[in-house]
């Protein structure tokens, strides 16, 4: 991976103008006539139309293509609790991805509070502006409460990407990995390292896809989350508890088929990986350093199938494969919510796309001579232009079938 220096990064964000996003008009404002149409007196007409029928906002304003990215900065990338204002470069970066990959406009909203109720009230009061809400970098367990309360109050999609975007891409990658190694999701034993928002969402998704709950063990920094454990048991962890005699991740990994890491660097040793079944599936997704180094994971028994969150190794599990297309489909359908079935459809669409021939444009973008479905290509590349249309189409089709449209 090309080295990026601190000075280069800071210069990129500072020059030629600070930040990464701007607001640009979509209509001409050059003449007196243009001004009359854009503002007074002409603007009174769409105001009256929307006052009479709220659905008209989708015809006369940018609501249907506008997403709020909301964060309080309590769980920023691998940096932890940095606060609201320091999270702004990340939220602007997310806005760039929305625009680049799905043509979606974004306002980033940094809320200076760690109180879930304050965040909920803030977002609920500004929600009429937007077609959807993307929650980002809010720590668990508060993120669960914020999302749930907003989903109950609002009639537009509310989607916590750290949970659901991750779950969609991991599920797509795992479906394909299992096909390659010749196993069924219902019959494999899965061990998680990490018990936060991503782990909860991934587990729920895998259960929806057919995984066996009794074959899933989740570990946190204190070890296995088992039924009856008292130590370090936040409310959301009770859902993750399994009836098992295993107490450490090392014990849990013995004979496991699948490892999914959504935690911290270097919590799995080479020996632990070698204790798994032959030809294991190892998803070490912590960034920038995975739970087990790629080179060490390669030394597991047989032919391990490995994915990471990094771009310099094969099979990068990256949320950008999911959220632009999911929001594009939900906005185009004017959906009230993003349901579990929509997320499953998105995962299946991603999985199916990886099995199709890769266009030359993608090979050129990544300077590759060839790329085809297999152990080092189980998930599409982020710069594949087919990703957003495939995911958006799958989400929109389910939204229309579920009749969760906002209007009509």
Coordinates of C-alpha atoms in Angstrom, one line a residue:
X1 CA 0.0 0.0 0.0
X2 CA 1.3 3.4 -0.9
X3 CA 2.7 5.3 2.1
X4 CA 0.7 8.4 3.0
X5 CA 2.5 10.9 5.2
X6 CA 0.9 13.0 7.9
X7 CA 1.9 16.2 6.1
X8 CA 0.3 15.0 2.9
X9 CA -3.0 14.2 4.7
X10 CA -3.1 17.5 6.4
X11 CA -2.3 19.4 3.2
X12 CA -5.0 17.5 1.4
X13 CA -7.6 18.6 3.9
X14 CA -6.4 22.2 4.1
X15 CA -5.7 23.1 0.4
X16 CA -6.8 24.7 -1.9
X17 CA -9.8 25.3 0.5
X18 CA -10.4 23.7 3.9
X19 CA -12.5 20.6 4.1
X20 CA -13.8 18.0 1.5
X21 CA -17.4 19.1 0.7
X22 CA -19.3 22.2 -0.4
X23 CA -22.8 23.2 -1.3
X24 CA -23.5 24.1 -5.0
X25 CA -26.7 25.4 -6.6
X26 CA -28.4 23.1 -9.1
X27 CA -30.4 25.9 -10.8
X28 CA -29.1 29.1 -12.6
X29 CA -29.1 32.3 -10.5
X30 CA -27.8 34.7 -13.1
X31 CA -30.7 37.1 -13.9
X32 CA -33.5 38.9 -12.1
X33 CA -35.9 36.3 -13.5
X34 CA -33.8 33.5 -12.0
X35 CA -33.9 35.2 -8.6
X36 CA -37.6 35.6 -8.8
X37 CA -38.0 31.8 -9.5
X38 CA -35.4 30.7 -6.9
X39 CA -36.6 32.9 -4.1
X40 CA -39.2 35.7 -3.9
X41 CA -41.9 35.8 -5.1
X42 CA -41.7 32.4 -7.0
X43 CA -40.7 30.2 -4.1
X44 CA -44.1 30.8 -2.5
X45 CA -45.7 28.4 -4.9
X46 CA -43.8 25.2 -3.9
X47 CA -44.2 26.2 -0.3
X48 CA -48.0 26.1 -0.7
X49 CA -47.8 22.8 -2.6
X50 CA -45.8 21.1 0.2
X51 CA -48.0 22.6 2.9
X52 CA -51.0 20.9 1.2
X53 CA -49.2 17.6 0.5
X54 CA -45.9 16.7 2.3
X55 CA -45.0 14.3 -0.5
X56 CA -44.5 17.2 -2.8
X57 CA -41.2 17.9 -1.0
X58 CA -39.8 15.1 -3.0
X59 CA -40.7 16.9 -6.2
X60 CA -39.8 20.5 -5.3
X61 CA -36.8 20.2 -3.0
X62 CA -33.6 18.1 -2.6
X63 CA -35.1 16.0 0.3
X64 CA -35.2 12.9 -1.8
X65 CA -31.5 13.0 -2.4
X66 CA -30.3 14.4 0.9
X67 CA -28.9 12.4 3.8
X68 CA -27.8 13.6 7.2
X69 CA -24.7 11.9 8.6
X70 CA -25.0 12.2 12.4
X71 CA -22.2 11.6 14.9
X72 CA -21.2 12.6 18.4
X73 CA -17.6 11.4 17.8
X74 CA -17.6 8.8 20.7
X75 CA -16.3 6.0 18.5
X76 CA -14.2 7.5 15.7
X77 CA -12.5 4.9 13.5
X78 CA -9.8 3.3 15.7
X79 CA -9.3 6.4 17.8
X80 CA -12.1 6.0 20.3
X81 CA -13.9 8.9 21.9
X82 CA -12.6 12.1 20.1
X83 CA -15.7 14.3 20.6
X84 CA -18.1 15.9 18.1
X85 CA -15.9 18.5 16.4
X86 CA -12.9 16.2 15.8
X87 CA -15.2 13.7 14.1
X88 CA -16.1 16.2 11.4
X89 CA -13.2 15.2 9.0
X90 CA -14.5 11.6 9.1
X91 CA -18.1 12.7 8.5
X92 CA -17.0 14.8 5.6
X93 CA -15.1 11.8 4.2
X94 CA -18.3 9.8 4.4
X95 CA -20.1 12.5 2.6
X96 CA -17.5 12.4 -0.2
X97 CA -18.2 8.6 -0.6
X98 CA -21.9 9.1 -0.7
X99 CA -21.5 11.6 -3.5
X100 CA -18.8 9.8 -5.4
X101 CA -20.4 6.4 -5.5
X102 CA -24.1 7.1 -5.4
X103 CA -24.6 10.8 -6.3
X104 CA -26.2 11.4 -2.9
X105 CA -25.9 14.8 -1.2
X106 CA -25.0 15.0 2.5
X107 CA -25.0 17.4 5.4
X108 CA -22.7 16.2 8.2
X109 CA -24.2 16.9 11.6
X110 CA -21.9 16.7 14.6
X111 CA -23.9 16.7 17.9
X112 CA -22.0 17.8 21.0
X113 CA -23.5 15.4 23.5
X114 CA -23.0 11.9 24.8
X115 CA -26.6 11.7 26.0
X116 CA -28.6 9.5 23.6
X117 CA -31.8 11.4 24.3
X118 CA -30.1 14.7 23.3
X119 CA -29.0 13.2 20.1
X120 CA -32.4 11.7 19.4
X121 CA -34.2 15.1 20.0
X122 CA -31.7 17.0 17.9
X123 CA -32.0 14.6 14.9
X124 CA -35.8 14.3 15.3
X125 CA -36.2 18.1 15.1
X126 CA -34.1 18.5 11.9
X127 CA -35.3 15.3 10.2
X128 CA -37.9 17.0 7.9
X129 CA -34.9 18.3 5.9
X130 CA -33.7 14.9 4.9
X131 CA -34.7 11.8 3.0
X132 CA -32.7 9.5 5.4
X133 CA -30.4 9.6 8.4
X134 CA -27.0 7.8 8.6
X135 CA -25.7 7.4 12.1
X136 CA -22.0 7.1 12.4
X137 CA -19.2 6.6 15.0
X138 CA -21.5 6.6 18.0
X139 CA -20.3 4.2 20.7
X140 CA -22.2 1.2 21.9
X141 CA -24.5 0.6 23.7
X142 CA -25.8 4.1 23.2
X143 CA -25.9 3.6 19.4
X144 CA -28.6 0.9 19.8
X145 CA -30.8 3.2 21.8
X146 CA -30.3 6.2 19.4
X147 CA -31.1 4.1 16.4
X148 CA -34.2 2.4 17.9
X149 CA -35.7 5.7 19.2
X150 CA -35.2 7.5 15.9
X151 CA -36.6 4.6 13.9
X152 CA -39.7 4.7 16.1
X153 CA -40.2 8.4 15.7
X154 CA -39.3 9.1 12.1
X155 CA -40.9 8.1 8.8
X156 CA -37.6 8.1 6.9
X157 CA -34.8 5.5 7.0
X158 CA -32.5 5.6 10.0
X159 CA -29.4 3.4 9.5
X160 CA -26.4 3.0 11.7
X161 CA -23.7 2.1 9.2
X162 CA -21.2 0.8 11.8
X163 CA -23.7 -1.9 12.5
X164 CA -25.6 -2.6 9.3
X165 CA -23.2 -1.7 6.6
X166 CA -20.6 -3.9 8.2
X167 CA -23.1 -6.7 8.5
X168 CA -24.1 -6.6 4.9
X169 CA -20.6 -6.7 3.5
X170 CA -19.4 -9.4 6.0
X171 CA -22.5 -11.5 5.2
X172 CA -21.9 -11.2 1.4
X173 CA -18.2 -12.2 1.8
X174 CA -19.0 -15.1 4.1
X175 CA -21.7 -16.5 1.8
X176 CA -19.2 -16.6 -1.0
X177 CA -16.4 -17.9 1.2
X178 CA -18.5 -20.8 2.4
X179 CA -19.4 -21.7 -1.2
X180 CA -15.7 -21.8 -2.1
X181 CA -14.8 -24.1 0.8
X182 CA -17.9 -26.2 0.2
X183 CA -19.8 -25.6 3.5
X184 CA -23.3 -24.5 4.5
X185 CA -23.9 -21.5 6.9
X186 CA -26.2 -23.7 8.9
X187 CA -23.5 -26.2 9.7
X188 CA -20.4 -24.1 10.5
X189 CA -19.1 -23.1 13.9
X190 CA -18.4 -19.4 14.1
X191 CA -16.3 -17.4 16.6
X192 CA -16.5 -13.7 16.9
X193 CA -13.8 -11.5 18.5
X194 CA -15.5 -8.2 19.4
X195 CA -18.9 -7.6 21.0
X196 CA -19.9 -4.1 19.9
X197 CA -22.3 -2.7 17.4
X198 CA -20.8 -4.5 14.4
X199 CA -20.8 -7.9 16.1
X200 CA -24.5 -7.6 17.1
X201 CA -25.6 -6.6 13.6
X202 CA -23.4 -9.3 11.9
X203 CA -24.8 -12.0 14.2
X204 CA -28.4 -11.0 13.6
X205 CA -27.8 -11.0 9.8
X206 CA -26.2 -14.4 9.8
X207 CA -29.0 -15.8 11.9
X208 CA -31.5 -14.3 9.3
X209 CA -29.5 -16.1 6.6
X210 CA -29.6 -19.5 8.3
X211 CA -26.8 -19.7 10.8
X212 CA -27.2 -21.9 13.9
X213 CA -27.4 -19.8 17.0
X214 CA -25.8 -22.5 19.2
X215 CA -22.9 -22.7 16.8
X216 CA -21.9 -19.0 17.4
X217 CA -19.6 -18.0 20.2
X218 CA -18.8 -14.3 20.8
X219 CA -15.8 -13.1 22.7
X220 CA -14.9 -9.7 24.2
X221 CA -11.9 -8.4 26.1
X222 CA -12.9 -10.6 29.1
X223 CA -13.2 -13.8 27.1
X224 CA -16.2 -15.8 26.0
X225 CA -19.7 -14.2 26.5
X226 CA -21.4 -17.2 28.1
X227 CA -24.9 -17.6 29.6
X228 CA -24.7 -16.6 33.2
X229 CA -21.6 -14.4 32.9
X230 CA -21.7 -11.5 35.3
X231 CA -18.5 -9.5 34.5
X232 CA -18.6 -6.7 32.0
X233 CA -22.1 -7.5 30.7
X234 CA -23.6 -4.4 29.1
X235 CA -27.3 -4.8 28.2
X236 CA -26.6 -5.6 24.5
X237 CA -24.3 -8.4 25.4
X238 CA -27.0 -10.7 26.8
X239 CA -28.1 -11.2 23.2
X240 CA -24.6 -12.4 22.4
X241 CA -24.3 -15.0 25.2
X242 CA -24.0 -18.7 24.3
X243 CA -24.4 -21.8 26.5
X244 CA -20.8 -23.1 26.4
X245 CA -18.0 -24.4 28.6
X246 CA -15.4 -22.3 26.7
X247 CA -14.1 -19.3 28.6
X248 CA -11.3 -18.0 26.3
X249 CA -11.0 -17.1 22.7
X250 CA -8.2 -19.7 22.4
X251 CA -10.6 -22.4 23.6
X252 CA -13.4 -21.3 21.4
X253 CA -11.3 -21.3 18.3
X254 CA -10.3 -25.0 18.6
X255 CA -12.1 -26.7 15.7
X256 CA -13.9 -23.6 14.6
X257 CA -14.8 -23.2 10.9
X258 CA -15.1 -19.4 10.8
X259 CA -13.4 -16.5 12.7
X260 CA -14.9 -13.0 12.4
X261 CA -12.9 -10.2 14.1
X262 CA -14.4 -6.8 14.7
X263 CA -12.3 -5.8 17.6
X264 CA -8.7 -4.8 18.1
X265 CA -5.3 -5.7 16.7
X266 CA -3.3 -8.8 17.6
X267 CA -5.8 -10.6 19.8
X268 CA -5.5 -13.9 17.9
X269 CA -2.2 -15.7 17.6
X270 CA -0.8 -17.9 14.9
X271 CA -1.3 -20.9 17.2
X272 CA -5.0 -20.1 17.7
X273 CA -5.5 -19.9 13.9
X274 CA -3.8 -23.2 13.5
X275 CA -6.2 -24.8 16.0
X276 CA -9.1 -24.1 13.7
X277 CA -10.3 -26.7 11.2
X278 CA -8.4 -27.3 8.0
X279 CA -9.1 -24.7 5.3
X280 CA -10.7 -22.2 7.8
X281 CA -12.3 -18.9 7.0
X282 CA -10.6 -16.0 8.8
X283 CA -12.1 -12.5 8.6
X284 CA -9.7 -10.3 10.6
X285 CA -11.3 -6.9 10.1
X286 CA -9.8 -4.6 12.7
X287 CA -8.2 -1.5 11.1
X288 CA -5.5 -0.5 10.5
X289 CA -4.0 -3.6 12.2
X290 CA -6.1 -6.8 12.0
X291 CA -6.7 -9.2 14.9
X292 CA -4.1 -11.5 13.3
X293 CA -1.6 -10.5 10.8
X294 CA -2.4 -11.6 7.2
X295 CA 0.9 -13.5 7.0
X296 CA 0.3 -15.4 10.2
X297 CA -3.3 -16.2 9.2
X298 CA -1.9 -17.7 6.0
X299 CA -0.1 -20.3 8.1
X300 CA -3.4 -21.8 9.4
X301 CA -3.9 -25.4 8.4
X302 CA -4.7 -26.2 4.8
X303 CA -5.7 -23.3 2.6
X304 CA -7.2 -20.6 4.8
X305 CA -9.5 -18.1 3.1
X306 CA -8.7 -14.7 4.5
X307 CA -10.4 -11.3 4.5
X308 CA -9.3 -8.1 6.1
X309 CA -10.4 -4.5 6.3
X310 CA -7.3 -3.3 4.5
X311 CA -6.9 -2.4 0.8
X312 CA -3.4 -3.9 0.5
X313 CA -4.6 -7.5 0.9
X314 CA -7.2 -9.5 -1.1
X315 CA -10.8 -9.5 0.0
X316 CA -11.2 -6.1 1.6
X317 CA -14.4 -5.9 3.6
X318 CA -15.3 -2.3 3.2
X319 CA -18.6 -0.6 4.1
X320 CA -18.4 1.5 1.0
X321 CA -19.6 -1.6 -0.8
X322 CA -22.9 -1.3 1.1
X323 CA -24.1 2.0 2.3
X324 CA -24.1 4.1 -0.9
X325 CA -26.2 1.5 -2.7
X326 CA -28.5 0.8 0.2
X327 CA -29.3 4.5 0.7
X328 CA -29.6 5.0 -3.1
X329 CA -32.2 2.3 -3.2
X330 CA -34.0 3.5 -0.1
X331 CA -34.1 7.1 -1.3
X332 CA -35.3 6.2 -4.8
X333 CA -38.1 4.0 -3.3
X334 CA -39.0 6.8 -0.8
X335 CA -38.8 4.1 1.9
X336 CA -39.8 4.8 5.4
X337 CA -37.2 2.3 6.8
X338 CA -34.4 0.1 5.8
X339 CA -35.6 -3.4 6.8
X340 CA -33.7 -6.6 7.5
X341 CA -35.0 -8.0 4.2
X342 CA -33.5 -5.0 2.4
X343 CA -30.2 -5.6 4.0
X344 CA -30.3 -9.3 3.1
X345 CA -31.1 -8.4 -0.5
X346 CA -28.1 -6.1 -0.5
X347 CA -25.8 -8.8 0.8
X348 CA -27.0 -11.3 -1.7
X349 CA -26.6 -8.8 -4.5
X350 CA -23.0 -8.1 -3.5
X351 CA -22.3 -11.9 -3.2
X352 CA -23.8 -12.5 -6.7
X353 CA -21.8 -9.7 -8.3
X354 CA -18.5 -11.2 -7.1
X355 CA -19.3 -14.3 -9.2
X356 CA -19.7 -12.4 -12.4
X357 CA -16.8 -11.6 -14.8
X358 CA -14.9 -8.5 -13.8
X359 CA -14.9 -5.5 -16.2
X360 CA -11.6 -4.3 -17.7
X361 CA -12.2 -0.9 -16.1
X362 CA -12.0 -2.5 -12.7
X363 CA -8.8 -4.3 -13.5
X364 CA -7.3 -1.1 -14.8
X365 CA -8.3 0.8 -11.7
X366 CA -6.5 -1.8 -9.5
X367 CA -3.6 -2.4 -12.0
X368 CA -4.5 -6.1 -12.2
X369 CA -4.2 -8.4 -15.2
X370 CA -7.0 -10.7 -14.1
X371 CA -9.5 -11.2 -11.3
X372 CA -12.1 -13.9 -10.9
X373 CA -14.3 -15.5 -8.2
X374 CA -12.1 -17.5 -5.8
X375 CA -10.1 -17.5 -2.6
X376 CA -8.7 -14.1 -3.3
X377 CA -11.8 -12.5 -4.7
X378 CA -14.9 -13.2 -2.7
X379 CA -16.3 -9.7 -2.6
X380 CA -16.4 -6.9 -5.3
X381 CA -13.9 -4.2 -5.4
X382 CA -15.1 -0.8 -4.1
X383 CA -14.3 1.0 -7.4
X384 CA -16.5 -1.5 -9.4
X385 CA -19.1 0.7 -11.0
X386 CA -21.6 -2.1 -10.9
X387 CA -21.8 -2.2 -7.1
X388 CA -24.1 0.7 -6.4
X389 CA -26.7 -0.1 -9.1
X390 CA -26.8 -3.8 -8.1
X391 CA -27.3 -3.0 -4.4
X392 CA -29.7 -0.2 -5.0
X393 CA -31.8 -2.2 -7.3
X394 CA -32.0 -5.1 -4.9
X395 CA -33.0 -2.8 -2.0
X396 CA -35.5 -0.9 -4.1
X397 CA -37.2 -4.1 -5.3
X398 CA -37.7 -5.3 -1.7
X399 CA -38.9 -1.9 -0.5
X400 CA -41.5 -1.8 -3.2
X401 CA -42.6 -5.4 -2.4
X402 CA -42.8 -4.6 1.4
X403 CA -44.8 -1.5 0.7
X404 CA -42.7 0.6 3.1
X405 CA -42.9 3.6 0.7
X406 CA -43.3 7.0 2.3
X407 CA -45.9 8.1 -0.2
X408 CA -47.8 6.1 -2.7

